[in-house]
JSON list of C-alpha atoms in Angstrom, two decimals:
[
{"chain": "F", "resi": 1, "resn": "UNK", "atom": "CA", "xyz": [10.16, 2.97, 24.53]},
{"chain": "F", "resi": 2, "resn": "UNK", "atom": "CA", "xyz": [7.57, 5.37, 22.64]},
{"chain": "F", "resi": 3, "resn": "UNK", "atom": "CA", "xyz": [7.02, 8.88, 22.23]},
{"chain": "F", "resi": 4, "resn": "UNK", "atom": "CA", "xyz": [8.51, 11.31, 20.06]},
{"chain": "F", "resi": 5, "resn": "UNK", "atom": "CA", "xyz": [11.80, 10.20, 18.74]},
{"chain": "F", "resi": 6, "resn": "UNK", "atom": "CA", "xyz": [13.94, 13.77, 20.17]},
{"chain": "F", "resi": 7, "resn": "UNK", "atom": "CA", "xyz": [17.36, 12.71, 19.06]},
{"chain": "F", "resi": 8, "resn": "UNK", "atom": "CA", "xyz": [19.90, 11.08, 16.53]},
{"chain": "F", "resi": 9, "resn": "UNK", "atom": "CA", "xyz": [20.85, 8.98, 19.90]},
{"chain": "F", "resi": 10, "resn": "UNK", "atom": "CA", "xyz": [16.90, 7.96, 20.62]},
{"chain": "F", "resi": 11, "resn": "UNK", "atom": "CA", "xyz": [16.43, 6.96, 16.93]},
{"chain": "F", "resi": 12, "resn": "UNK", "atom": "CA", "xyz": [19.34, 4.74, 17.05]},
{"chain": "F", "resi": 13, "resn": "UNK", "atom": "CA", "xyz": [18.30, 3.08, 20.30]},
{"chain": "F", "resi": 14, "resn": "UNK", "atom": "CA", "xyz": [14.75, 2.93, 18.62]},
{"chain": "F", "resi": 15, "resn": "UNK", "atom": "CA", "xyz": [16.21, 0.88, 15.78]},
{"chain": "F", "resi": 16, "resn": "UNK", "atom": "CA", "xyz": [18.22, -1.45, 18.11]},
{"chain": "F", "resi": 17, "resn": "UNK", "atom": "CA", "xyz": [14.92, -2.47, 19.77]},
{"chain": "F", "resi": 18, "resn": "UNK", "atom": "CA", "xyz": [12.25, -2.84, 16.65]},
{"chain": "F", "resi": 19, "resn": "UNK", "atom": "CA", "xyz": [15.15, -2.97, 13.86]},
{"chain": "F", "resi": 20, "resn": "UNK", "atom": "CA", "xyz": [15.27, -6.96, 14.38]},
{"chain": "F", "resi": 21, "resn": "UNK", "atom": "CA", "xyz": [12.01, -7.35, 14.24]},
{"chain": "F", "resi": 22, "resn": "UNK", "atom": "CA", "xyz": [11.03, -6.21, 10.89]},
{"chain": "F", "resi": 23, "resn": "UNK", "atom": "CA", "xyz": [10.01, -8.89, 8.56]},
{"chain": "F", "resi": 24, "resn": "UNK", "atom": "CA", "xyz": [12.13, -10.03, 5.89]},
{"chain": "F", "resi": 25, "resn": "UNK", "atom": "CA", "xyz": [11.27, -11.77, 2.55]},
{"chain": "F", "resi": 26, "resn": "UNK", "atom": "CA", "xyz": [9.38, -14.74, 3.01]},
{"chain": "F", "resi": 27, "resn": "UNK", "atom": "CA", "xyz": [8.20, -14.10, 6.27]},
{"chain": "F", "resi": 28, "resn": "UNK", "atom": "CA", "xyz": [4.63, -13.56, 7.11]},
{"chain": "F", "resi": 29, "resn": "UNK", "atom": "CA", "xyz": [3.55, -10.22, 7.05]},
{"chain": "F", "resi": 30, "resn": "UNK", "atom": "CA", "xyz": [2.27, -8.97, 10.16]},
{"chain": "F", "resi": 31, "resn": "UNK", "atom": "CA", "xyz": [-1.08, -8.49, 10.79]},
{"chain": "F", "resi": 32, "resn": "UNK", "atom": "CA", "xyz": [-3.06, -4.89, 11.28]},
{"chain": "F", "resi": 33, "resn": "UNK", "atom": "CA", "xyz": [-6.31, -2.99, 11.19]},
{"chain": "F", "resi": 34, "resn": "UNK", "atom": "CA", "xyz": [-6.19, 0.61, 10.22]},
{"chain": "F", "resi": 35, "resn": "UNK", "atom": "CA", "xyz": [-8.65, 3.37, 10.03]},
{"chain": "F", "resi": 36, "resn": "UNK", "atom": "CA", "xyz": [-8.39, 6.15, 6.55]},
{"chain": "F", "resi": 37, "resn": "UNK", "atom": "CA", "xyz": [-7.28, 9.35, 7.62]},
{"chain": "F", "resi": 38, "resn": "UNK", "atom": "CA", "xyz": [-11.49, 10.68, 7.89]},
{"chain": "F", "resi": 39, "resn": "UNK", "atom": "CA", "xyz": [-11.67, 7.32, 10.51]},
{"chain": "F", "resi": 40, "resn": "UNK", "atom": "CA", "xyz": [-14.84, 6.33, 8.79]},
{"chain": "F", "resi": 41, "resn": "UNK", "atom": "CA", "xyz": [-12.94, 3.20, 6.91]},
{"chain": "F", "resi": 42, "resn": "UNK", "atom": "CA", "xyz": [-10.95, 0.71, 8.26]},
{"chain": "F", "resi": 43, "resn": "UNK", "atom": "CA", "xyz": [-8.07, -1.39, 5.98]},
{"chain": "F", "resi": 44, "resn": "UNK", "atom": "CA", "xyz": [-6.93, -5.08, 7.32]},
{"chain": "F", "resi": 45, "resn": "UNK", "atom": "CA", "xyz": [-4.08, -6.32, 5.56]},
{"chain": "F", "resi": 46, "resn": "UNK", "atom": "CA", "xyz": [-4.99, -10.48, 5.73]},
{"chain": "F", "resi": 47, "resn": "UNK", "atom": "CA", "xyz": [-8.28, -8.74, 3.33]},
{"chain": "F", "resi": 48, "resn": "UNK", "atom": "CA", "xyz": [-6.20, -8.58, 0.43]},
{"chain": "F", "resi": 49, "resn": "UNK", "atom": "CA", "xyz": [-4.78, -12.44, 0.87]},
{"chain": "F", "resi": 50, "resn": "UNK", "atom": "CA", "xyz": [-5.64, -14.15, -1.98]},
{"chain": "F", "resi": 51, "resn": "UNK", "atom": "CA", "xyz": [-6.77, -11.16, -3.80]},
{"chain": "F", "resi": 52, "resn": "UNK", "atom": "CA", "xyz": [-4.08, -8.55, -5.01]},
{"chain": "F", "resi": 53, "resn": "UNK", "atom": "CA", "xyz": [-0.48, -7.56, -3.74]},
{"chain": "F", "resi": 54, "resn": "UNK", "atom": "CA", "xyz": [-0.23, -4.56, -1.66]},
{"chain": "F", "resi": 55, "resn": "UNK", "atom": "CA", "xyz": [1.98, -1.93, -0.88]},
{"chain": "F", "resi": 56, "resn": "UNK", "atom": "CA", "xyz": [3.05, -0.97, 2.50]},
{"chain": "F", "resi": 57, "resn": "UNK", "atom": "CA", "xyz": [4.36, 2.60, 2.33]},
{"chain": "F", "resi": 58, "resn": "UNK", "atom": "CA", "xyz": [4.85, 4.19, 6.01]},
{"chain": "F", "resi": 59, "resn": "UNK", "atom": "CA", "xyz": [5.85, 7.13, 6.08]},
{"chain": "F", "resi": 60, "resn": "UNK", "atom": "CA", "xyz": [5.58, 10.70, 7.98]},
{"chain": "F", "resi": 61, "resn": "UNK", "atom": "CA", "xyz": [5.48, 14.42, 6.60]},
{"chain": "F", "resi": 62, "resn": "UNK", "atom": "CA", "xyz": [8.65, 15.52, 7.63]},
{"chain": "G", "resi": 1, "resn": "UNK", "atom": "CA", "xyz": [4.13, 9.55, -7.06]},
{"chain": "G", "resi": 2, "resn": "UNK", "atom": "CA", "xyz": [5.26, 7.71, -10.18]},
{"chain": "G", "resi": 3, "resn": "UNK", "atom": "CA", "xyz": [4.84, 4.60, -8.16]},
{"chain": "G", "resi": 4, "resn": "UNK", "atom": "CA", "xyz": [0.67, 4.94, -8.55]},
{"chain": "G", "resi": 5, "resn": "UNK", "atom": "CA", "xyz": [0.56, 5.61, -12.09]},
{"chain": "G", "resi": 6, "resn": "UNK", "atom": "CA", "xyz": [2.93, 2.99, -13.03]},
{"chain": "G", "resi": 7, "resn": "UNK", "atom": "CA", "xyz": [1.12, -0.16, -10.42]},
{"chain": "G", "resi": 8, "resn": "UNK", "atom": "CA", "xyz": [-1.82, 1.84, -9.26]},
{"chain": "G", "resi": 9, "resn": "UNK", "atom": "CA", "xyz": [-3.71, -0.87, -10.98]},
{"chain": "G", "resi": 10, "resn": "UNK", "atom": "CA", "xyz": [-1.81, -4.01, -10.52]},
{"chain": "G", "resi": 11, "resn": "UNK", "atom": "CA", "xyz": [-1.71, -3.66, -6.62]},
{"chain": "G", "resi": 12, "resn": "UNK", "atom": "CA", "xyz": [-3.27, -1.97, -3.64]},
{"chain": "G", "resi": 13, "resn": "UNK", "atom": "CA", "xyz": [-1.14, 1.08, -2.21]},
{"chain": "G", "resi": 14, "resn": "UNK", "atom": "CA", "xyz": [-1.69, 1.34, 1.29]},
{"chain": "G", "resi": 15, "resn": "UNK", "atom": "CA", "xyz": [0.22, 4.81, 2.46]},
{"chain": "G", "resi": 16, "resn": "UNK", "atom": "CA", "xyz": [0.70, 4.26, 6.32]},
{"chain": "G", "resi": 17, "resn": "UNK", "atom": "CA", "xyz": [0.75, 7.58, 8.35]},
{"chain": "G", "resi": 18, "resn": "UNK", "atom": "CA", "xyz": [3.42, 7.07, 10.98]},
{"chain": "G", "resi": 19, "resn": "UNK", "atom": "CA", "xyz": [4.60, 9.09, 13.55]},
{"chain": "G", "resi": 20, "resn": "UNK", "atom": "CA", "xyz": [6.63, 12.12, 12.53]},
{"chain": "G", "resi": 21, "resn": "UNK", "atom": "CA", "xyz": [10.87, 12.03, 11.69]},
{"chain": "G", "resi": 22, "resn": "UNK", "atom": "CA", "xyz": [11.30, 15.61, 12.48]},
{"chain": "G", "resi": 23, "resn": "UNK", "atom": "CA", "xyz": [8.68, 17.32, 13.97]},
{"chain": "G", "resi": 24, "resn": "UNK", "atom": "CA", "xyz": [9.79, 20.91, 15.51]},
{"chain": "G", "resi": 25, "resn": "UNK", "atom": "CA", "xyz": [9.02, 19.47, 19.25]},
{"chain": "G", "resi": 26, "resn": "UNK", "atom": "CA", "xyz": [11.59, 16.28, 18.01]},
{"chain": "G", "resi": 27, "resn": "UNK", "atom": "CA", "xyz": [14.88, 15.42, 16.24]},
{"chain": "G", "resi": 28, "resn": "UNK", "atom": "CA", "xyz": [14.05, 18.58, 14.17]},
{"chain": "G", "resi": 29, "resn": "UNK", "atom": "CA", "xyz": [16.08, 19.47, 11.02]},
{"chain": "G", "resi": 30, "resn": "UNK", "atom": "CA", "xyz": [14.46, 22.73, 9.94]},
{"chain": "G", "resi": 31, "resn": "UNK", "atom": "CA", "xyz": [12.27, 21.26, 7.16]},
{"chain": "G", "resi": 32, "resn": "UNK", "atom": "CA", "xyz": [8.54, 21.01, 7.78]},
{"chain": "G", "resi": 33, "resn": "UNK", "atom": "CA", "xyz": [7.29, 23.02, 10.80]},
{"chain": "G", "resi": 34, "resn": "UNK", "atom": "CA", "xyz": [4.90, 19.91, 11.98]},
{"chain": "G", "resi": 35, "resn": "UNK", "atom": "CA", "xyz": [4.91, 19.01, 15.83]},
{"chain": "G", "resi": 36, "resn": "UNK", "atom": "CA", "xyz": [4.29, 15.23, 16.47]},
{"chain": "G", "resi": 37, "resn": "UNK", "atom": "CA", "xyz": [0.40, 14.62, 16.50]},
{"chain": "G", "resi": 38, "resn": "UNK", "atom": "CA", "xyz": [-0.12, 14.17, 20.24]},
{"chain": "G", "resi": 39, "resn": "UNK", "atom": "CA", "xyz": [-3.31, 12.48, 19.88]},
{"chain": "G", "resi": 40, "resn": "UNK", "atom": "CA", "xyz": [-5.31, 10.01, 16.69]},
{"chain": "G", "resi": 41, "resn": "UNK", "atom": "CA", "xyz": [-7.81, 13.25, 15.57]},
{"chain": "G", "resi": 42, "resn": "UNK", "atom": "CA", "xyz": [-4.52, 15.00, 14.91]},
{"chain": "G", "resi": 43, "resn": "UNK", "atom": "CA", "xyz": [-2.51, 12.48, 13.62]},
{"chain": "G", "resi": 44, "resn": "UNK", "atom": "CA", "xyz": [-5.74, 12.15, 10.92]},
{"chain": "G", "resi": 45, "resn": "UNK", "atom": "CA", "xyz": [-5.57, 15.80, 10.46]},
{"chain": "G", "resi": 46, "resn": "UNK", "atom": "CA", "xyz": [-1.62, 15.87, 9.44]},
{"chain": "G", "resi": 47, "resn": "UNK", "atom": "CA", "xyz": [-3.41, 12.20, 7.37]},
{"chain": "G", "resi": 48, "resn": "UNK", "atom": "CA", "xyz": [-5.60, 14.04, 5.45]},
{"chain": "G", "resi": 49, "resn": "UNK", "atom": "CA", "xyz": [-3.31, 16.70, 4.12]},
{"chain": "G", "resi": 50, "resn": "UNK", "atom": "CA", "xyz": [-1.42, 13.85, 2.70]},
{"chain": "G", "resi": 51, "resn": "UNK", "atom": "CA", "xyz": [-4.31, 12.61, 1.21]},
{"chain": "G", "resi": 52, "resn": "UNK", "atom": "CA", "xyz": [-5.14, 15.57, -0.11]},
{"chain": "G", "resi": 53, "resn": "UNK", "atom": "CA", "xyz": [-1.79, 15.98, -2.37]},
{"chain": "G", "resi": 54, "resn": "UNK", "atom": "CA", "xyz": [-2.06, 12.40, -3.33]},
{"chain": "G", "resi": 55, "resn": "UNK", "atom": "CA", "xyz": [-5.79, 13.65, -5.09]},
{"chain": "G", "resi": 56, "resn": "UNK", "atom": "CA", "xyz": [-7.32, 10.43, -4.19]},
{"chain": "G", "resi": 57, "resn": "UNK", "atom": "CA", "xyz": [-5.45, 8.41, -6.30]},
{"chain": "G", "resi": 58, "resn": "UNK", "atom": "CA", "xyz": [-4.30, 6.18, -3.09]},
{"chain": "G", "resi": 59, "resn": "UNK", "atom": "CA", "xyz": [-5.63, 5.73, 0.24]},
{"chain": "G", "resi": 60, "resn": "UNK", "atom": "CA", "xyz": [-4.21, 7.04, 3.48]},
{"chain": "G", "resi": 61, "resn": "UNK", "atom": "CA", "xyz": [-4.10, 4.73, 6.67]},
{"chain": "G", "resi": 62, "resn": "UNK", "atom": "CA", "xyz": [-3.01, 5.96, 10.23]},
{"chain": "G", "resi": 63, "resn": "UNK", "atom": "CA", "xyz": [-1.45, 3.85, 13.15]},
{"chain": "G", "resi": 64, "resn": "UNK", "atom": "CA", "xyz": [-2.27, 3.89, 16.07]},
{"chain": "G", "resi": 65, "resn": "UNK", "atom": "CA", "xyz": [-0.71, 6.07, 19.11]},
{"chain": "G", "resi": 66, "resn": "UNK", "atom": "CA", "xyz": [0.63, 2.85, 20.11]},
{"chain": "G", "resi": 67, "resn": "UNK", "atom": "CA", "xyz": [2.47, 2.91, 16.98]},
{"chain": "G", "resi": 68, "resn": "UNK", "atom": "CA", "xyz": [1.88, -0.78, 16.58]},
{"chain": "G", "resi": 69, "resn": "UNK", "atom": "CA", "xyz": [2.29, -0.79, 12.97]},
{"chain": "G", "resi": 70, "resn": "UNK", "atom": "CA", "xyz": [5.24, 1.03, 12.96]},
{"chain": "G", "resi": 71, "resn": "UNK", "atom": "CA", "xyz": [7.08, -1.27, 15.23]},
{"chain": "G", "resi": 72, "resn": "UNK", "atom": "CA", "xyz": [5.99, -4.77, 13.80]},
{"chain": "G", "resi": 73, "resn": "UNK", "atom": "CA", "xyz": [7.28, -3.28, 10.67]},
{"chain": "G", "resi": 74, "resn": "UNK", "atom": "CA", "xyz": [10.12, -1.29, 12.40]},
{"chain": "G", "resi": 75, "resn": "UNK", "atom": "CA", "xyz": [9.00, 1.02, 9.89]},
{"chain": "G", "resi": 76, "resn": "UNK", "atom": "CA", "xyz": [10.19, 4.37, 11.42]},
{"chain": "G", "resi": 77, "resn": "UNK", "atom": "CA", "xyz": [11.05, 6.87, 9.50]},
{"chain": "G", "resi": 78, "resn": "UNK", "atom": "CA", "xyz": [10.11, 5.42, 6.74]},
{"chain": "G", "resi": 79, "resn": "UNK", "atom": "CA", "xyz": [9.92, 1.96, 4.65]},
{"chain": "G", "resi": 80, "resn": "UNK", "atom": "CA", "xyz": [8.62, 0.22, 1.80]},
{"chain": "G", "resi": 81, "resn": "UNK", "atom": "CA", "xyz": [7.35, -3.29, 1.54]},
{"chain": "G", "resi": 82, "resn": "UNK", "atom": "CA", "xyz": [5.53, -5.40, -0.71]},
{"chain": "G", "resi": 83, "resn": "UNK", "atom": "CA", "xyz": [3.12, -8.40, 0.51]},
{"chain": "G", "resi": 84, "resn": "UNK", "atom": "CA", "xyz": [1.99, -11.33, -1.80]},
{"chain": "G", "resi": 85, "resn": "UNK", "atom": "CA", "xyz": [-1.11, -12.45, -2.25]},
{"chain": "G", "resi": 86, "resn": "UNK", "atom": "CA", "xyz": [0.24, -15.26, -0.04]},
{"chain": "G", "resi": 87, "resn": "UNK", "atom": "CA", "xyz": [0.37, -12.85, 2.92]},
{"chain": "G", "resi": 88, "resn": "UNK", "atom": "CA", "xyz": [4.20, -13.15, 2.75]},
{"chain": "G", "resi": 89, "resn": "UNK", "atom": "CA", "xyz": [6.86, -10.08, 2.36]},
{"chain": "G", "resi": 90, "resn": "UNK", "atom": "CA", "xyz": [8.03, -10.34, -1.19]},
{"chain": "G", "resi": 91, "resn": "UNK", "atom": "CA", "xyz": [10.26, -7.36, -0.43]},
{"chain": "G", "resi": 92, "resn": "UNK", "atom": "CA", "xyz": [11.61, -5.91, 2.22]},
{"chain": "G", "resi": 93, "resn": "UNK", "atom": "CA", "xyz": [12.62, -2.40, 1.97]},
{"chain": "G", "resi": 94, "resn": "UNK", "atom": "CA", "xyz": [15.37, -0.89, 4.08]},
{"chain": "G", "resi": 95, "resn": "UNK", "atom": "CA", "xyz": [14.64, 2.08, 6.58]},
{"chain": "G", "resi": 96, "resn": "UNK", "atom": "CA", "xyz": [14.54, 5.10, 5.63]},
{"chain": "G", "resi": 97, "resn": "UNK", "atom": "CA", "xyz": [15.49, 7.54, 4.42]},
{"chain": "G", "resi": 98, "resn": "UNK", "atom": "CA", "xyz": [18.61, 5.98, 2.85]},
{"chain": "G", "resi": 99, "resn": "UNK", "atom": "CA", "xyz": [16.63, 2.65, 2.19]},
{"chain": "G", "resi": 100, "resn": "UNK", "atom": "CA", "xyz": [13.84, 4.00, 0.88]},
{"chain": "G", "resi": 101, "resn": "UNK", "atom": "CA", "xyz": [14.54, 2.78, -2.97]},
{"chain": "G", "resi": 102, "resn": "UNK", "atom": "CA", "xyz": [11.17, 2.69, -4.92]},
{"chain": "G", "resi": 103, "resn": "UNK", "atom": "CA", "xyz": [12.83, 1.41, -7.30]},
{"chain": "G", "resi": 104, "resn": "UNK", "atom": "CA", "xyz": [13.72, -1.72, -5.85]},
{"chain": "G", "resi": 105, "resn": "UNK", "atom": "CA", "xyz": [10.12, -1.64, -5.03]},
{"chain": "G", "resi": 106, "resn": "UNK", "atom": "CA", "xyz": [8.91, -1.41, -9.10]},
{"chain": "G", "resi": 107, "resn": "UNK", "atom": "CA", "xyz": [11.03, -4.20, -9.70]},
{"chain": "G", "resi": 108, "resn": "UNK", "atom": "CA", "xyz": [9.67, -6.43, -7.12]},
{"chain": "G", "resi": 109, "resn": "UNK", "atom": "CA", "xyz": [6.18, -5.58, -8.22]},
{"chain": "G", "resi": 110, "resn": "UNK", "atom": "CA", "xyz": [6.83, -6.31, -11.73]},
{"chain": "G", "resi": 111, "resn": "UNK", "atom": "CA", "xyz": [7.94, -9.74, -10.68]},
{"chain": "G", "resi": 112, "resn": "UNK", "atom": "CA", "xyz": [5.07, -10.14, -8.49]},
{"chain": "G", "resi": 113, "resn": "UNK", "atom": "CA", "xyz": [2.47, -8.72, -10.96]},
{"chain": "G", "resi": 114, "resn": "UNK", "atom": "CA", "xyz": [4.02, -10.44, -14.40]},
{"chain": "G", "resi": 115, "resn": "UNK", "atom": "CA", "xyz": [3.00, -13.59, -13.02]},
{"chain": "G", "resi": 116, "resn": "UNK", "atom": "CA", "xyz": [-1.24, -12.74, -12.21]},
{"chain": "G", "resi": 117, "resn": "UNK", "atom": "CA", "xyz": [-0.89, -11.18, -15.57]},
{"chain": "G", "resi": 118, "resn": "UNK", "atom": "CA", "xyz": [0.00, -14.21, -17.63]},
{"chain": "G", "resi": 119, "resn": "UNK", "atom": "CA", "xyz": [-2.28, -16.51, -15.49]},
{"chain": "G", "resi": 120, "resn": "UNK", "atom": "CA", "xyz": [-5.21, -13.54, -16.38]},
{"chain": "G", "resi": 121, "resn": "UNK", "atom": "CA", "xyz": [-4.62, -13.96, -19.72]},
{"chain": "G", "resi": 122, "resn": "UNK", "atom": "CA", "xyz": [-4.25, -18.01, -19.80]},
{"chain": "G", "resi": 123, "resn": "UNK", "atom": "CA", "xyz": [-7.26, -18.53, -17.74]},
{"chain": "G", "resi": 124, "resn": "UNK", "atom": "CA", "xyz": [-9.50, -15.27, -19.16]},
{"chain": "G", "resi": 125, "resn": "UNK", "atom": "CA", "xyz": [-9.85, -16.17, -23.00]},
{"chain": "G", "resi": 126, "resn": "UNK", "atom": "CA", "xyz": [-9.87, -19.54, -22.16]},
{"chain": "G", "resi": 127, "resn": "UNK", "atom": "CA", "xyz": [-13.31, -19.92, -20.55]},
{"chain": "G", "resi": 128, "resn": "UNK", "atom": "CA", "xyz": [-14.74, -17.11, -22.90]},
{"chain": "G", "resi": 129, "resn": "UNK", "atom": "CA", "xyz": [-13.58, -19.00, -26.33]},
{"chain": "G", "resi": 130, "resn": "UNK", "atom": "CA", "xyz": [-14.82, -22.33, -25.12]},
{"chain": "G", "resi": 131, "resn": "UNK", "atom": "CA", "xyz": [-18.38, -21.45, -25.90]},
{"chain": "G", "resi": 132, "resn": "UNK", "atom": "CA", "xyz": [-20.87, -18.21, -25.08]},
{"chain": "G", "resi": 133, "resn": "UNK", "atom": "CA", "xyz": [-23.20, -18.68, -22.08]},
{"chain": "G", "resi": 134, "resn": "UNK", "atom": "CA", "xyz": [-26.50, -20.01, -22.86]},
{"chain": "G", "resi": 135, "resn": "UNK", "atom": "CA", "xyz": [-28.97, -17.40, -24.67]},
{"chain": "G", "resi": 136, "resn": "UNK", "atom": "CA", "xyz": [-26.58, -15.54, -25.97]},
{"chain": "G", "resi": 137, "resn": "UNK", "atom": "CA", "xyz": [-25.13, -15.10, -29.50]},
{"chain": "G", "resi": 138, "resn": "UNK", "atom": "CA", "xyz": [-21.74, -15.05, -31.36]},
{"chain": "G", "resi": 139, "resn": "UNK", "atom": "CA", "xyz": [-21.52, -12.59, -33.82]},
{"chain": "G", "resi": 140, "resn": "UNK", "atom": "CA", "xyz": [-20.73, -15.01, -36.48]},
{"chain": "G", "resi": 141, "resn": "UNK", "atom": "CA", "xyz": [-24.54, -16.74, -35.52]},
{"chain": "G", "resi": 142, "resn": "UNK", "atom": "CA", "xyz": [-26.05, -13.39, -35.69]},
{"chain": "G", "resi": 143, "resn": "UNK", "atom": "CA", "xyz": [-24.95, -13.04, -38.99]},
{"chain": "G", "resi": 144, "resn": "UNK", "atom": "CA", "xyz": [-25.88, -15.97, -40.06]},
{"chain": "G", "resi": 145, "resn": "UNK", "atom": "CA", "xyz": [-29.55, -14.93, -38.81]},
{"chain": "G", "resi": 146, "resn": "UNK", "atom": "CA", "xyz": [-29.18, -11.84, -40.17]},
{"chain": "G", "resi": 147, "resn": "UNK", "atom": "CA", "xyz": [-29.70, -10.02, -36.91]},
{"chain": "G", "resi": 148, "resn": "UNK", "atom": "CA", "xyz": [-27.63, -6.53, -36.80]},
{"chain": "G", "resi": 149, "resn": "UNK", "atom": "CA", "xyz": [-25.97, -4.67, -33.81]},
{"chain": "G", "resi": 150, "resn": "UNK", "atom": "CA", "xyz": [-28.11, -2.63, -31.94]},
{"chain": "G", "resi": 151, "resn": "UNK", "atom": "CA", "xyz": [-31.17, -4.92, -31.83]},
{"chain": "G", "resi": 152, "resn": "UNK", "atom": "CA", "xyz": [-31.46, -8.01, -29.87]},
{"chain": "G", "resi": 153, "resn": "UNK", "atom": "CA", "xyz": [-28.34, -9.60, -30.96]},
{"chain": "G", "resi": 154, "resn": "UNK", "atom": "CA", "xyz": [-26.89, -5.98, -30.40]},
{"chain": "G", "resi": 155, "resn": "UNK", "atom": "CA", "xyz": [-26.57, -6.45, -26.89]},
{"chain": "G", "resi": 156, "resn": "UNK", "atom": "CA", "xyz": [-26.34, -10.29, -26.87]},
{"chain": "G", "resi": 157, "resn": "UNK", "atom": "CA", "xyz": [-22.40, -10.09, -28.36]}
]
């Protein structure tokens, strides 16, 4: 399942597949390597262990 | 976003570009006229305009066309989380858009931040009142050798 999400119907079968899987308090926060929007700078989350709290905000622009 | 000026300094905002809610060639509700990004360069294009209105006050991550992010997280449309310095959720937003409570979110970073605050200022004061590094001066010894600020003792306090 991928691709652009077309439908009320495809975003609720989207959530039935990856809705169980998000963490919940107290779980370890998943891993990831991400670029900056330029692609010249890349983020990993485990960096900021030990160091500061961070902020996942995902989002879209509509 | 109040969020940044309010905890911009206690924590690290990472904004994750995901893939789009309602692009015009998806579930489309007539807001933004956006298609989804079909490939990363244009997925960092839609990115950067993001970045743009946030005027570098946070940075702007994109995931992958695998979405890989986004599903670990199940973070589609949207979400908010916070992770510990522990590497462990502290909170869990909903999904969006009617979990998407930043205010939930303050109040978990207040609770998270209070804490590195008061150890700052136990440990911080501590190790600077216990006595000045070697060659340099209080301001009380200064005076006492009648040294004045701006000369060598100056830059020494």
């Amino acid at each position: 399942m991928g691709g652009t999400i077309r439908s009320k119907e495809e975003a609720v079968a989207w959530h039935g597949r990856y809705g169980p899987r998000a963490p919940k308090e107290g779980d370890p926060a998943p891993d990831f390597r991400l670029r900056d929007a330029s692609g010249s700078r890349a983020v990993r989350l485990s960096d900021f262990r030990g160091r500061r709290p961070v902020v996942l905000a995902f989002g879209s622009y509509t | 976003m109040d969020l940044i000026a309010a905890h911009g300094n206690a924590v690290e905002l990472l904004f994750i570009y995901i893939r789009e809610a309602h692009p015009t060639d998806g579930w489309y509700m007539g807001t933004h006229r956006i298609r989804d990004p079909l490939s990363l360069e244009e997925r960092r294009s839609v990115a950067r305009k993001f970045e743009e209105s946030l005027r570098g006050r946070a940075g702007v991550y994109v995931d992958g066309m695998d979405d890989a992010a986004m599903k670990a997280y199940a973070a589609w449309p949207d979400r908010l989380y916070l992770v510990g310095t522990d590497g462990r959720i502290r909170y869990a937003g909903k999904r969006g858009p009617s979990g998407f409570k930043p205010d939930e979110l303050r109040e978990a970073i207040k609770k998270e931040t209070v804490g590195r605050e008061t150890i700052e200022r136990l440990d911080v004061p501590r190790a600077t009142r216990a006595s000045p590094p070697p060659g340099r001066v209080t301001r009380r010894q200064g005076k006492a050798r009648g040294e004045t600020r701006g000369g060598r003792s100056g830059r020494a306090l």
